XYZ file of C-alpha atoms in Angstrom:
332
model
C -37.492 -5.670 12.492
C -36.517 -8.019 15.297
C -32.872 -8.307 16.344
C -33.310 -12.085 16.435
C -33.531 -12.038 12.619
C -29.802 -11.252 12.590
C -28.730 -14.136 14.799
C -26.876 -17.230 13.617
C -24.899 -20.081 15.144
C -21.163 -20.020 14.477
C -18.870 -22.910 15.429
C -16.254 -21.458 17.757
C -13.395 -22.965 15.789
C -14.256 -20.710 12.816
C -13.402 -17.562 14.785
C -9.943 -16.676 13.460
C -7.536 -16.271 16.369
C -4.546 -15.266 14.231
C -4.173 -13.591 10.835
C -3.387 -15.522 7.683
C 0.356 -16.172 7.166
C 0.499 -13.353 4.625
C -1.740 -10.362 3.968
C -3.896 -11.156 0.977
C -3.798 -14.915 1.600
C -7.421 -14.969 2.742
C -10.440 -16.275 0.881
C -13.051 -14.022 -0.728
C -16.766 -14.801 -0.879
C -18.412 -12.855 -3.717
C -22.127 -12.126 -3.304
C -24.232 -10.513 -6.033
C -26.994 -8.779 -4.118
C -29.170 -8.396 -7.216
C -29.217 -12.052 -8.269
C -28.209 -13.717 -5.003
C -25.387 -15.583 -6.760
C -22.478 -16.693 -4.544
C -18.943 -17.387 -5.753
C -15.939 -18.736 -3.834
C -12.764 -16.838 -4.700
C -9.419 -15.857 -3.215
C -8.652 -12.296 -2.156
C -5.919 -12.369 -4.806
C -8.750 -12.436 -7.392
C -9.888 -8.913 -6.489
C -8.026 -7.149 -9.345
C -10.027 -9.035 -11.979
C -13.269 -7.764 -10.418
C -12.398 -4.068 -10.745
C -11.216 -1.709 -13.464
C -10.729 1.932 -14.508
C -14.354 2.857 -13.764
C -13.870 1.893 -10.103
C -12.668 3.862 -7.113
C -11.678 1.952 -3.980
C -12.146 3.904 -0.748
C -9.938 2.986 2.227
C -10.164 4.044 5.868
C -6.727 5.383 6.851
C -7.267 5.481 10.624
C -4.473 4.091 12.775
C -5.089 1.873 15.809
C -3.603 3.212 19.027
C -2.275 0.962 21.814
C -5.362 1.725 23.858
C -5.202 -0.934 26.592
C -3.332 -0.143 29.808
C -2.950 -2.245 32.942
C -2.318 -0.911 36.409
C -3.196 -0.916 40.086
C -5.597 0.995 42.276
C -4.497 2.766 45.443
C -5.820 -0.267 47.353
C -3.485 -2.543 45.398
C -6.152 -4.220 43.268
C -5.675 -4.651 39.544
C -7.424 -2.409 37.035
C -7.576 -2.070 33.256
C -7.937 1.280 31.516
C -9.075 1.174 27.894
C -8.637 4.595 26.286
C -11.621 5.102 23.997
C -10.822 8.658 22.933
C -8.091 11.206 23.692
C -9.834 14.564 24.234
C -6.791 16.693 25.154
C -3.102 16.137 25.783
C -3.663 14.653 29.235
C -7.398 13.846 29.328
C -9.301 10.946 27.783
C -12.585 9.098 27.842
C -11.977 5.503 28.867
C -13.553 2.226 29.804
C -12.395 0.873 33.153
C -12.498 -2.730 34.301
C -12.281 -3.154 38.036
C -13.887 -5.098 40.852
C -15.571 -1.919 42.074
C -16.820 1.093 40.116
C -14.297 3.961 40.384
C -15.695 7.282 41.612
C -14.639 10.876 40.813
C -11.382 11.654 42.574
C -10.239 8.021 42.478
C -6.518 7.647 41.677
C -4.582 4.772 40.187
C -1.252 4.000 38.557
C -0.799 2.426 35.105
C 2.118 1.274 32.983
C 5.500 2.269 34.361
C 4.177 4.497 37.120
C 1.920 6.985 35.325
C -0.732 8.497 37.568
C -4.384 8.561 36.460
C -7.255 10.365 38.190
C -10.945 9.715 37.541
C -12.693 13.046 36.907
C -16.277 12.052 36.076
C -18.574 9.355 34.705
C -19.968 10.035 31.210
C -22.491 7.343 30.234
C -20.492 4.096 29.907
C -17.151 5.904 29.933
C -14.988 7.688 32.489
C -13.292 11.011 31.934
C -9.755 10.584 33.272
C -6.655 12.765 33.596
C -3.141 11.373 33.108
C -0.064 12.800 34.809
C 1.676 13.088 31.436
C 0.799 13.199 27.727
C -1.490 10.270 26.904
C -0.152 9.592 23.410
C 3.346 9.051 24.770
C 2.054 6.828 27.590
C 0.134 4.615 25.170
C 3.061 4.278 22.810
C 5.381 3.351 25.687
C 3.120 1.250 27.904
C -0.025 0.439 25.940
C -1.138 -2.878 24.491
C -2.779 -3.594 21.145
C -6.566 -3.602 21.756
C -7.449 -6.954 20.221
C -11.184 -7.759 19.976
C -12.790 -9.589 22.911
C -13.303 -12.792 20.892
C -9.543 -13.187 20.296
C -8.470 -15.187 23.290
C -4.686 -14.790 23.336
C -2.963 -11.704 24.800
C -1.620 -9.250 22.243
C 1.661 -10.482 20.778
C 4.481 -8.669 18.981
C 3.060 -9.802 15.651
C -0.334 -8.243 16.426
C 1.199 -4.767 16.631
C 1.887 -5.041 12.896
C -0.921 -7.264 11.630
C -3.783 -5.566 13.523
C -2.994 -2.441 11.514
C -3.555 -1.716 7.830
C -0.540 -0.962 5.632
C -2.128 2.409 4.777
C -2.865 3.473 8.375
C -1.866 7.107 8.935
C -4.055 8.995 11.402
C -3.987 7.715 15.015
C -7.294 7.493 16.844
C -8.970 4.101 16.408
C -9.269 1.503 19.154
C -10.286 -1.228 16.703
C -8.935 -1.888 13.228
C -10.971 -1.322 10.062
C -10.536 -5.025 9.448
C -11.533 -5.269 5.784
C -8.406 -3.251 5.056
C -6.150 -5.797 6.762
C -6.236 -7.965 3.616
C -4.359 -5.413 1.485
C -0.601 -5.331 1.113
C 1.446 -2.820 -0.883
C 1.732 -5.227 -3.813
C -2.053 -5.524 -4.124
C -2.513 -1.757 -3.968
C 0.143 -1.419 -6.678
C -1.611 -3.946 -8.939
C -4.905 -2.107 -8.586
C -3.357 1.254 -9.426
C -1.503 -0.218 -12.413
C -4.780 -1.307 -13.988
C -6.340 2.136 -13.598
C -8.315 1.709 -10.382
C -8.525 4.928 -8.353
C -7.587 4.690 -4.669
C -9.122 7.234 -2.287
C -9.179 7.631 1.484
C -11.466 8.639 4.289
C -10.890 8.583 8.040
C -13.173 7.099 10.670
C -11.726 6.415 14.115
C -13.325 3.104 15.055
C -14.594 2.937 18.643
C -14.945 -0.038 20.962
C -18.715 0.128 20.484
C -18.199 -1.626 17.158
C -18.063 -4.928 19.102
C -21.251 -4.311 21.084
C -24.272 -6.463 20.137
C -27.642 -4.861 19.566
C -29.394 -5.538 22.874
C -32.889 -4.252 21.963
C -35.494 -6.772 20.831
C -36.534 -4.318 18.125
C -33.786 -3.096 15.782
C -35.258 0.419 15.669
C -34.573 0.870 19.393
C -30.797 0.635 18.982
C -28.659 3.774 19.256
C -25.251 3.788 17.622
C -22.102 5.020 19.342
C -20.539 8.138 17.811
C -17.284 7.965 15.881
C -15.161 10.786 14.475
C -14.744 11.014 10.706
C -13.427 13.233 7.939
C -13.317 13.224 4.163
C -11.212 15.368 1.819
C -12.090 17.302 -1.324
C -9.768 14.968 -3.225
C -11.830 11.934 -2.200
C -15.108 13.652 -3.073
C -13.670 14.441 -6.504
C -12.390 10.859 -6.933
C -15.765 9.208 -6.300
C -17.754 11.535 -8.562
C -19.144 9.584 -11.526
C -17.349 6.354 -10.635
C -18.398 2.990 -9.260
C -17.563 3.149 -5.559
C -16.156 0.167 -3.673
C -15.984 0.869 0.059
C -13.384 -1.150 1.956
C -15.170 -1.878 5.202
C -18.337 -0.746 6.909
C -16.418 2.200 8.370
C -15.537 3.659 4.956
C -19.118 3.062 3.824
C -20.548 4.885 6.855
C -18.341 7.924 6.180
C -19.422 8.135 2.535
C -23.095 7.700 3.352
C -22.918 10.118 6.313
C -21.490 12.851 4.097
C -24.195 12.194 1.510
C -26.907 12.493 4.182
C -25.552 15.455 6.165
C -23.283 17.328 3.766
C -20.745 17.602 6.595
C -17.205 16.610 5.625
C -15.982 16.284 9.195
C -17.604 15.567 12.534
C -19.087 12.627 14.397
C -21.366 10.003 12.906
C -23.872 7.719 14.585
C -25.495 6.672 11.319
C -27.264 3.341 11.875
C -27.681 1.499 8.579
C -30.132 -1.404 8.617
C -32.520 -2.976 6.075
C -34.661 -0.296 4.490
C -31.830 2.230 4.224
C -31.449 3.813 0.761
C -27.788 3.898 -0.257
C -26.694 7.075 -1.997
C -22.996 6.587 -2.780
C -21.585 3.072 -2.341
C -22.067 0.419 -5.037
C -19.874 -2.383 -3.680
C -18.730 -3.327 -0.186
C -15.654 -5.304 0.776
C -16.079 -6.491 4.337
C -15.318 -9.295 6.768
C -17.858 -11.632 8.370
C -19.606 -10.009 11.324
C -20.796 -10.968 14.780
C -24.377 -12.220 15.267
C -26.899 -9.553 16.309
C -24.437 -6.761 15.497
C -25.064 -3.427 13.786
C -22.365 -4.373 11.254
C -24.275 -7.487 10.217
C -27.401 -5.344 9.870
C -25.492 -2.989 7.580
C -24.347 -5.914 5.426
C -27.950 -7.151 5.254
C -29.138 -3.717 4.199
C -26.534 -3.681 1.430
C -26.815 -7.218 0.081
C -30.330 -8.207 1.165
C -31.136 -10.042 4.397
C -32.075 -13.328 2.713
C -28.888 -13.209 0.610
C -26.702 -12.533 3.639
C -28.284 -15.413 5.549
C -27.561 -17.782 2.661
C -24.041 -16.428 2.207
C -23.216 -16.856 5.896
C -24.617 -20.393 5.912
C -22.491 -21.115 2.819
C -19.395 -19.622 4.493
C -19.890 -21.728 7.607
C -20.391 -24.888 5.548
C -17.236 -24.107 3.519
C -15.233 -23.360 6.685
C -14.461 -19.720 6.029
C -12.642 -17.906 8.846
C -14.746 -15.303 10.678
C -14.348 -11.852 12.236
C -11.358 -9.501 12.449
C -8.564 -11.876 11.404
C -10.852 -13.869 9.126
C -11.727 -14.025 5.436
C -13.320 -11.347 3.259
C -16.603 -10.861 1.454
C -17.318 -8.671 -1.571
C -20.977 -7.655 -1.785
C -22.578 -6.127 -4.864
C -25.416 -3.851 -3.764
C -28.844 -5.447 -3.937
C -30.732 -2.337 -5.168
């Protein structure tokens, strides 16, 4: 398939720059992948679409304050974006600077923390901090908002760019389909017999990268760490599975393919993929030419997704991380 088949034109004003006033106040576009039927709902309608035969699977990763600002030894400004903490004082990071840092290069971030560049590893740098990274990020880091959100991270973003069920630190981007849930909604679902289960996938910054190959098959996914518990495997057995977000879906499908309950996944789901576990997908609207849009097309059917996105644009739905939600029933 050609990557151009997953392109579309989105008016810039439909890119949500701030979350809805309250969690759960978003709209919900319901797509039946089998029939192609589209229905305009509110996220508050979700409880009437599920019941005791359903299990809802959430991604409980927690977003870390991954973005640090500092200065090079020459005095120039530099940004360090911690992609992954690999030991107490070492991390893999993206670095934005006028000149490419080289091994041995030293800089200062935050409130005077020293950072040394150790090596280049593909698009990332291995760096060593002068003190424990987790503490530095908590004290000096900034919320890593997506590149299409134009305002600097605000106090409100520290709370709203995080799910209410976030537990395990490690993500540098939120599993945004989960941002719609508040504790009241989770309580309503449990009260009507819906099972709630969890997986963990630490979302990497590569989630925002467009597919740059002309041919979809040439794309290689970034790796992301995941884990799933015995309790979750037991919960999904024999039930209709609703994955909250592409990240939860990729964990469930990775485990079905590999049999490995923990590790790293680079599973690239695009049209033609045969789903083994997930029956329903709750997701947000995705960037053009992105692997996430390709996953949605694989799940709901490419023609259906094109029509649904055109419908959402015409009806002025809000797009991307802080935008509205979409519930997709699997096409086949």
